[in-house]
Tab-separated table of C-alpha atoms in Angstrom:
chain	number	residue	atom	x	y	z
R	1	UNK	CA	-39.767	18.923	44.101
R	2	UNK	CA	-37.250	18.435	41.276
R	3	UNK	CA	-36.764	22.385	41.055
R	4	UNK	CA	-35.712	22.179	45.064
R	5	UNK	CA	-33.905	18.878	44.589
R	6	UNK	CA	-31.356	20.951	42.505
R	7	UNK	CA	-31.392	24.253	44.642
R	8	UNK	CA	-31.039	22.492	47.971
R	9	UNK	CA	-29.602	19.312	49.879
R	10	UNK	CA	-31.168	16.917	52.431
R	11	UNK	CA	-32.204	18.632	55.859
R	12	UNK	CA	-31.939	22.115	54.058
R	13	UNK	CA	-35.248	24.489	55.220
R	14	UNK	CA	-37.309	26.318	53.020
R	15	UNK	CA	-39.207	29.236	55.030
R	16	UNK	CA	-42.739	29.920	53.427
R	17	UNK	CA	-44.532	33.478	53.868
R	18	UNK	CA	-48.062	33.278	52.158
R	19	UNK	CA	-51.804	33.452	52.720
R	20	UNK	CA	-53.703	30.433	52.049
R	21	UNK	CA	-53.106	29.153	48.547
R	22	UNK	CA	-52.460	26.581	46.259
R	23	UNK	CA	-48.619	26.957	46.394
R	24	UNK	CA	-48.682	26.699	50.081
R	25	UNK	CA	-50.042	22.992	49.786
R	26	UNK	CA	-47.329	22.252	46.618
R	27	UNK	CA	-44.596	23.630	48.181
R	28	UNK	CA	-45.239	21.273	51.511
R	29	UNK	CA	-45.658	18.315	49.370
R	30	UNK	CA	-42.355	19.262	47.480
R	31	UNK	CA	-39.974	19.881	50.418
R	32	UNK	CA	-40.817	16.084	51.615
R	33	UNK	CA	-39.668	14.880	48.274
R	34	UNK	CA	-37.168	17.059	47.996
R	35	UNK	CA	-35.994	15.750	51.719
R	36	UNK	CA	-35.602	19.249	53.061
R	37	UNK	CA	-38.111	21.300	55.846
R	38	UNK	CA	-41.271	23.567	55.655
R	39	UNK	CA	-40.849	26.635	57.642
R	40	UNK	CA	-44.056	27.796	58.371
R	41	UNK	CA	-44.196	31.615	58.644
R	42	UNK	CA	-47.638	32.780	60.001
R	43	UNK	CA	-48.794	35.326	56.816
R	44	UNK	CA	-49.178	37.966	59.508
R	45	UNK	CA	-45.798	37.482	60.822
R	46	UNK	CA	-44.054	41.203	61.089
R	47	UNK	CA	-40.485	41.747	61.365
R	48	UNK	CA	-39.571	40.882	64.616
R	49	UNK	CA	-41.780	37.250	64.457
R	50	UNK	CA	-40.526	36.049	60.613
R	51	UNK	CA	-36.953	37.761	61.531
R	52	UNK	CA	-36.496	35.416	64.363
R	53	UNK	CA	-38.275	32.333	62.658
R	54	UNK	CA	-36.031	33.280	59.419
R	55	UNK	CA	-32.666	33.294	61.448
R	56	UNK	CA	-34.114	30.584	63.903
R	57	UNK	CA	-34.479	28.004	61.350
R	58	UNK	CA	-31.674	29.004	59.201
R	59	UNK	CA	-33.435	28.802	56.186
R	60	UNK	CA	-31.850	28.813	53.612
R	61	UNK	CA	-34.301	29.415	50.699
R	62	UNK	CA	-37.697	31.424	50.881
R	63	UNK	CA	-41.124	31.154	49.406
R	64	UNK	CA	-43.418	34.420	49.617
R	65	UNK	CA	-45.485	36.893	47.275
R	66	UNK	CA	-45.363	40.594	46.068
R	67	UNK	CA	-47.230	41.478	48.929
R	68	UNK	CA	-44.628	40.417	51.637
R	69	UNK	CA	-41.632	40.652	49.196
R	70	UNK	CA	-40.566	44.427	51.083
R	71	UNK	CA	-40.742	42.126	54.444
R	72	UNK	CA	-38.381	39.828	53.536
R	73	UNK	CA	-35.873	42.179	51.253
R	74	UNK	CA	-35.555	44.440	55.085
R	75	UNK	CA	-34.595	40.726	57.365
R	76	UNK	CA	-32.761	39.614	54.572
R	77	UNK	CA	-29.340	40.877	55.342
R	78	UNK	CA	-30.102	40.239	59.134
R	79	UNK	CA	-30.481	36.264	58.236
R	80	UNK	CA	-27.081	35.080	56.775
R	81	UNK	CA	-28.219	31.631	56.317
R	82	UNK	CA	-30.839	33.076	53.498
R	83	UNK	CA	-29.747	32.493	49.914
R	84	UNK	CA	-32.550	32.719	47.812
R	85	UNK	CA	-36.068	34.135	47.638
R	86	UNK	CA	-38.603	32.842	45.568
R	87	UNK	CA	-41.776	35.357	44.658
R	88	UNK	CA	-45.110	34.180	43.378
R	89	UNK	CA	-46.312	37.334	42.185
R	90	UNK	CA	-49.890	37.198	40.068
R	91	UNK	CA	-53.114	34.910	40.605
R	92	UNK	CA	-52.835	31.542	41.798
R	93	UNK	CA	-51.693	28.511	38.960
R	94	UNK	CA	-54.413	26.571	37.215
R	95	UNK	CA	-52.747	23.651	37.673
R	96	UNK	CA	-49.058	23.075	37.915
R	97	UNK	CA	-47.872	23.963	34.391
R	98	UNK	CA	-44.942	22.868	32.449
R	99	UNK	CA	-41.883	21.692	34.451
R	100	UNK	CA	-38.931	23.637	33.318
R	101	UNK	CA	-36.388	21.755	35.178
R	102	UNK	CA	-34.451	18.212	35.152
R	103	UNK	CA	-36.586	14.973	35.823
R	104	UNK	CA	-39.453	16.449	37.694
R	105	UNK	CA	-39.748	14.696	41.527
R	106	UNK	CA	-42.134	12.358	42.599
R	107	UNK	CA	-43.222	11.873	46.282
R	108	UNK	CA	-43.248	8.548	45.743
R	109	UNK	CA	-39.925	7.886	44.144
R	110	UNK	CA	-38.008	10.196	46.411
R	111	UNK	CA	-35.658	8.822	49.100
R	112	UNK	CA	-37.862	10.489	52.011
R	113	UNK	CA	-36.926	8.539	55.528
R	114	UNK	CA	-38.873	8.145	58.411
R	115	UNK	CA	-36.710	10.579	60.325
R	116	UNK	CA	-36.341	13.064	57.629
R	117	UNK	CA	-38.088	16.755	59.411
R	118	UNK	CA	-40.519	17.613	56.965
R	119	UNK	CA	-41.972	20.671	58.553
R	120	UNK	CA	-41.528	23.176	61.070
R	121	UNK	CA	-43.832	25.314	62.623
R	122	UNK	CA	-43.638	27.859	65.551
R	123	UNK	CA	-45.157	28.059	68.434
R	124	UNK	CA	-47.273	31.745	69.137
R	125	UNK	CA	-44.301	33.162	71.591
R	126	UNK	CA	-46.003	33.162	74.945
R	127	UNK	CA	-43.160	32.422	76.979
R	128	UNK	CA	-40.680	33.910	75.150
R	129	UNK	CA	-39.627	33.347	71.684
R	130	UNK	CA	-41.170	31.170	69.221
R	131	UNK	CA	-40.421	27.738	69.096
R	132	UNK	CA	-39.574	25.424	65.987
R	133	UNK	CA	-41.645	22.494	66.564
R	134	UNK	CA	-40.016	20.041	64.096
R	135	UNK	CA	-42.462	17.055	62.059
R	136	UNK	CA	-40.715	13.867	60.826
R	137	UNK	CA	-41.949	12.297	58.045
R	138	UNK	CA	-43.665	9.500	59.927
R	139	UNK	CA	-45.387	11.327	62.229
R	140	UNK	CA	-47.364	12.499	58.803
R	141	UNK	CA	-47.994	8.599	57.905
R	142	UNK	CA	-49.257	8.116	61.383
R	143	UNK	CA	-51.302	10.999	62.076
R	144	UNK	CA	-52.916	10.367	58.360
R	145	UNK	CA	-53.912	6.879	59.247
R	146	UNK	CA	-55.224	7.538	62.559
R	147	UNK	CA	-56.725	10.170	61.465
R	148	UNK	CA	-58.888	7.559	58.867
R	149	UNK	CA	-59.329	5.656	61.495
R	150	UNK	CA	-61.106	7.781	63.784
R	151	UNK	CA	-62.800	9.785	60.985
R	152	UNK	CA	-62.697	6.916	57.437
R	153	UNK	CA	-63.051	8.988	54.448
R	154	UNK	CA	-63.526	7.746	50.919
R	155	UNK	CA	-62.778	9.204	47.625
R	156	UNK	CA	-66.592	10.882	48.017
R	157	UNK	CA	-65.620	12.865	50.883
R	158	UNK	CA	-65.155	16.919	50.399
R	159	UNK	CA	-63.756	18.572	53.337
R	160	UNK	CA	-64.024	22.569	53.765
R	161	UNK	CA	-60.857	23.946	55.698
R	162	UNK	CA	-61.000	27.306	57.252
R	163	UNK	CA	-58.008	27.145	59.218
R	164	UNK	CA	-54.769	28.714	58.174
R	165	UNK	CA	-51.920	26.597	56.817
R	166	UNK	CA	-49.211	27.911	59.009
R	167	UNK	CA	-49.836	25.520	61.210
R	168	UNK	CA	-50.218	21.626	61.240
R	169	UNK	CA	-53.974	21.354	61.482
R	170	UNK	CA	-54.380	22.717	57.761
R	171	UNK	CA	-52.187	19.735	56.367
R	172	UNK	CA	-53.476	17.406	58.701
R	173	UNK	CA	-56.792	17.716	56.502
R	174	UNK	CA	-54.638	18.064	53.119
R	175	UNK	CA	-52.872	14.561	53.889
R	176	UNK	CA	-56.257	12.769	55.315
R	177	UNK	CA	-57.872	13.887	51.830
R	178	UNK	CA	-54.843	12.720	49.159
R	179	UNK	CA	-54.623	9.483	51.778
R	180	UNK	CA	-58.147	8.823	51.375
R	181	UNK	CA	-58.382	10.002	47.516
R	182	UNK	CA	-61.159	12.808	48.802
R	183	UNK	CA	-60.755	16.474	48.509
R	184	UNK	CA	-60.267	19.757	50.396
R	185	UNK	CA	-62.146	23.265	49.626
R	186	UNK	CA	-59.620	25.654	50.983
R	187	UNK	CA	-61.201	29.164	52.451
R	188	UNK	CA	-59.166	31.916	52.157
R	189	UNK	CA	-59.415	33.305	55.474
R	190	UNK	CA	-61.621	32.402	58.089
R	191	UNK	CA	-65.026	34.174	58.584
């Protein structure tokens, strides 16, 4: 959050093109602090689907891996909003490692509002284009708590996620778990 709080400015969007991985989950965390929007980018996504989601949102920043890198270096001079490109390239982090930054970011201390859009996710196309759907911040508070109070989960509570996170429903179980102190086994892929 601290590394985006000095690369971007409130209501900024940072696109995201990967599978199902830890950075995924960090990187949504860190755009709320940060006070900017997660563009989702289905990992699947081909040219013509992350090309119009790219120049759709305007993104201005974007967070793949060495896989996708050659997808995003062809749409890149085809999105003019698109300044940087971030590539994890390697095995996932243990952990979060040394901060080499100014004052890391908390969620907590940031200046997140209510009405801050904190994510972004399209919809499959069936009618035409895809769709930015567009999450405030408090719709994440709300759908967290009812989601406890429909389903209460306690710090004991381990919840297996097959579902991709391009798409709200993987979060939804991310934020029930930190609300509720619990945990999330993340599947690659689903089988």
């Amino acid at each position: 959050a601290g590394w985006l709080a000095d690369r971007t400015r409130p209501g900024d969007r940072m696109a995201v093109l990967l599978g199902s991985r830890t950075e995924v989950m960090v990187a949504l965390y860190a755009a709320a602090a940060a006070r900017i929007a997660h563009v989702s980018v289905p990992d699947g996504a081909g040219l013509d689907d992350a090309g119009h989601i790219l120049r759709n949102s305007r993104a201005r920043l974007v967070v793949t891996d060495s896989e996708r890198r050659s997808l995003i270096d062809r749409l890149r001079r085809d999105c003019p909003d698109l300044e940087q490109v971030v590539v994890l390239d390697g095995a996932e982090p243990d952990g979060l490692g040394p901060y080499a930054g100014k004052e890391p970011l908390a969620l907590a201390g940031s200046a997140a509002a209510p009405e801050d859009i904190t994510a972004v996710y399209y919809t499959s196309g069936t009618t035409g284009p895809p769709k930015g759907c567009m999450v405030g911040h408090i719709w994440w508070r709300r759908i967290a708590d009812v989601e406890q109070r429909i389903n209460p989960k306690t710090a004991a509570d381990r919840t297996l996620c097959c579902l991709p996170f391009h798409y709200n429903d993987a979060p939804i179980l991310l934020t029930t778990a930190l609300n509720s102190g619990g945990a999330v086994g993340v599947m690659r892929r689903f089988s």
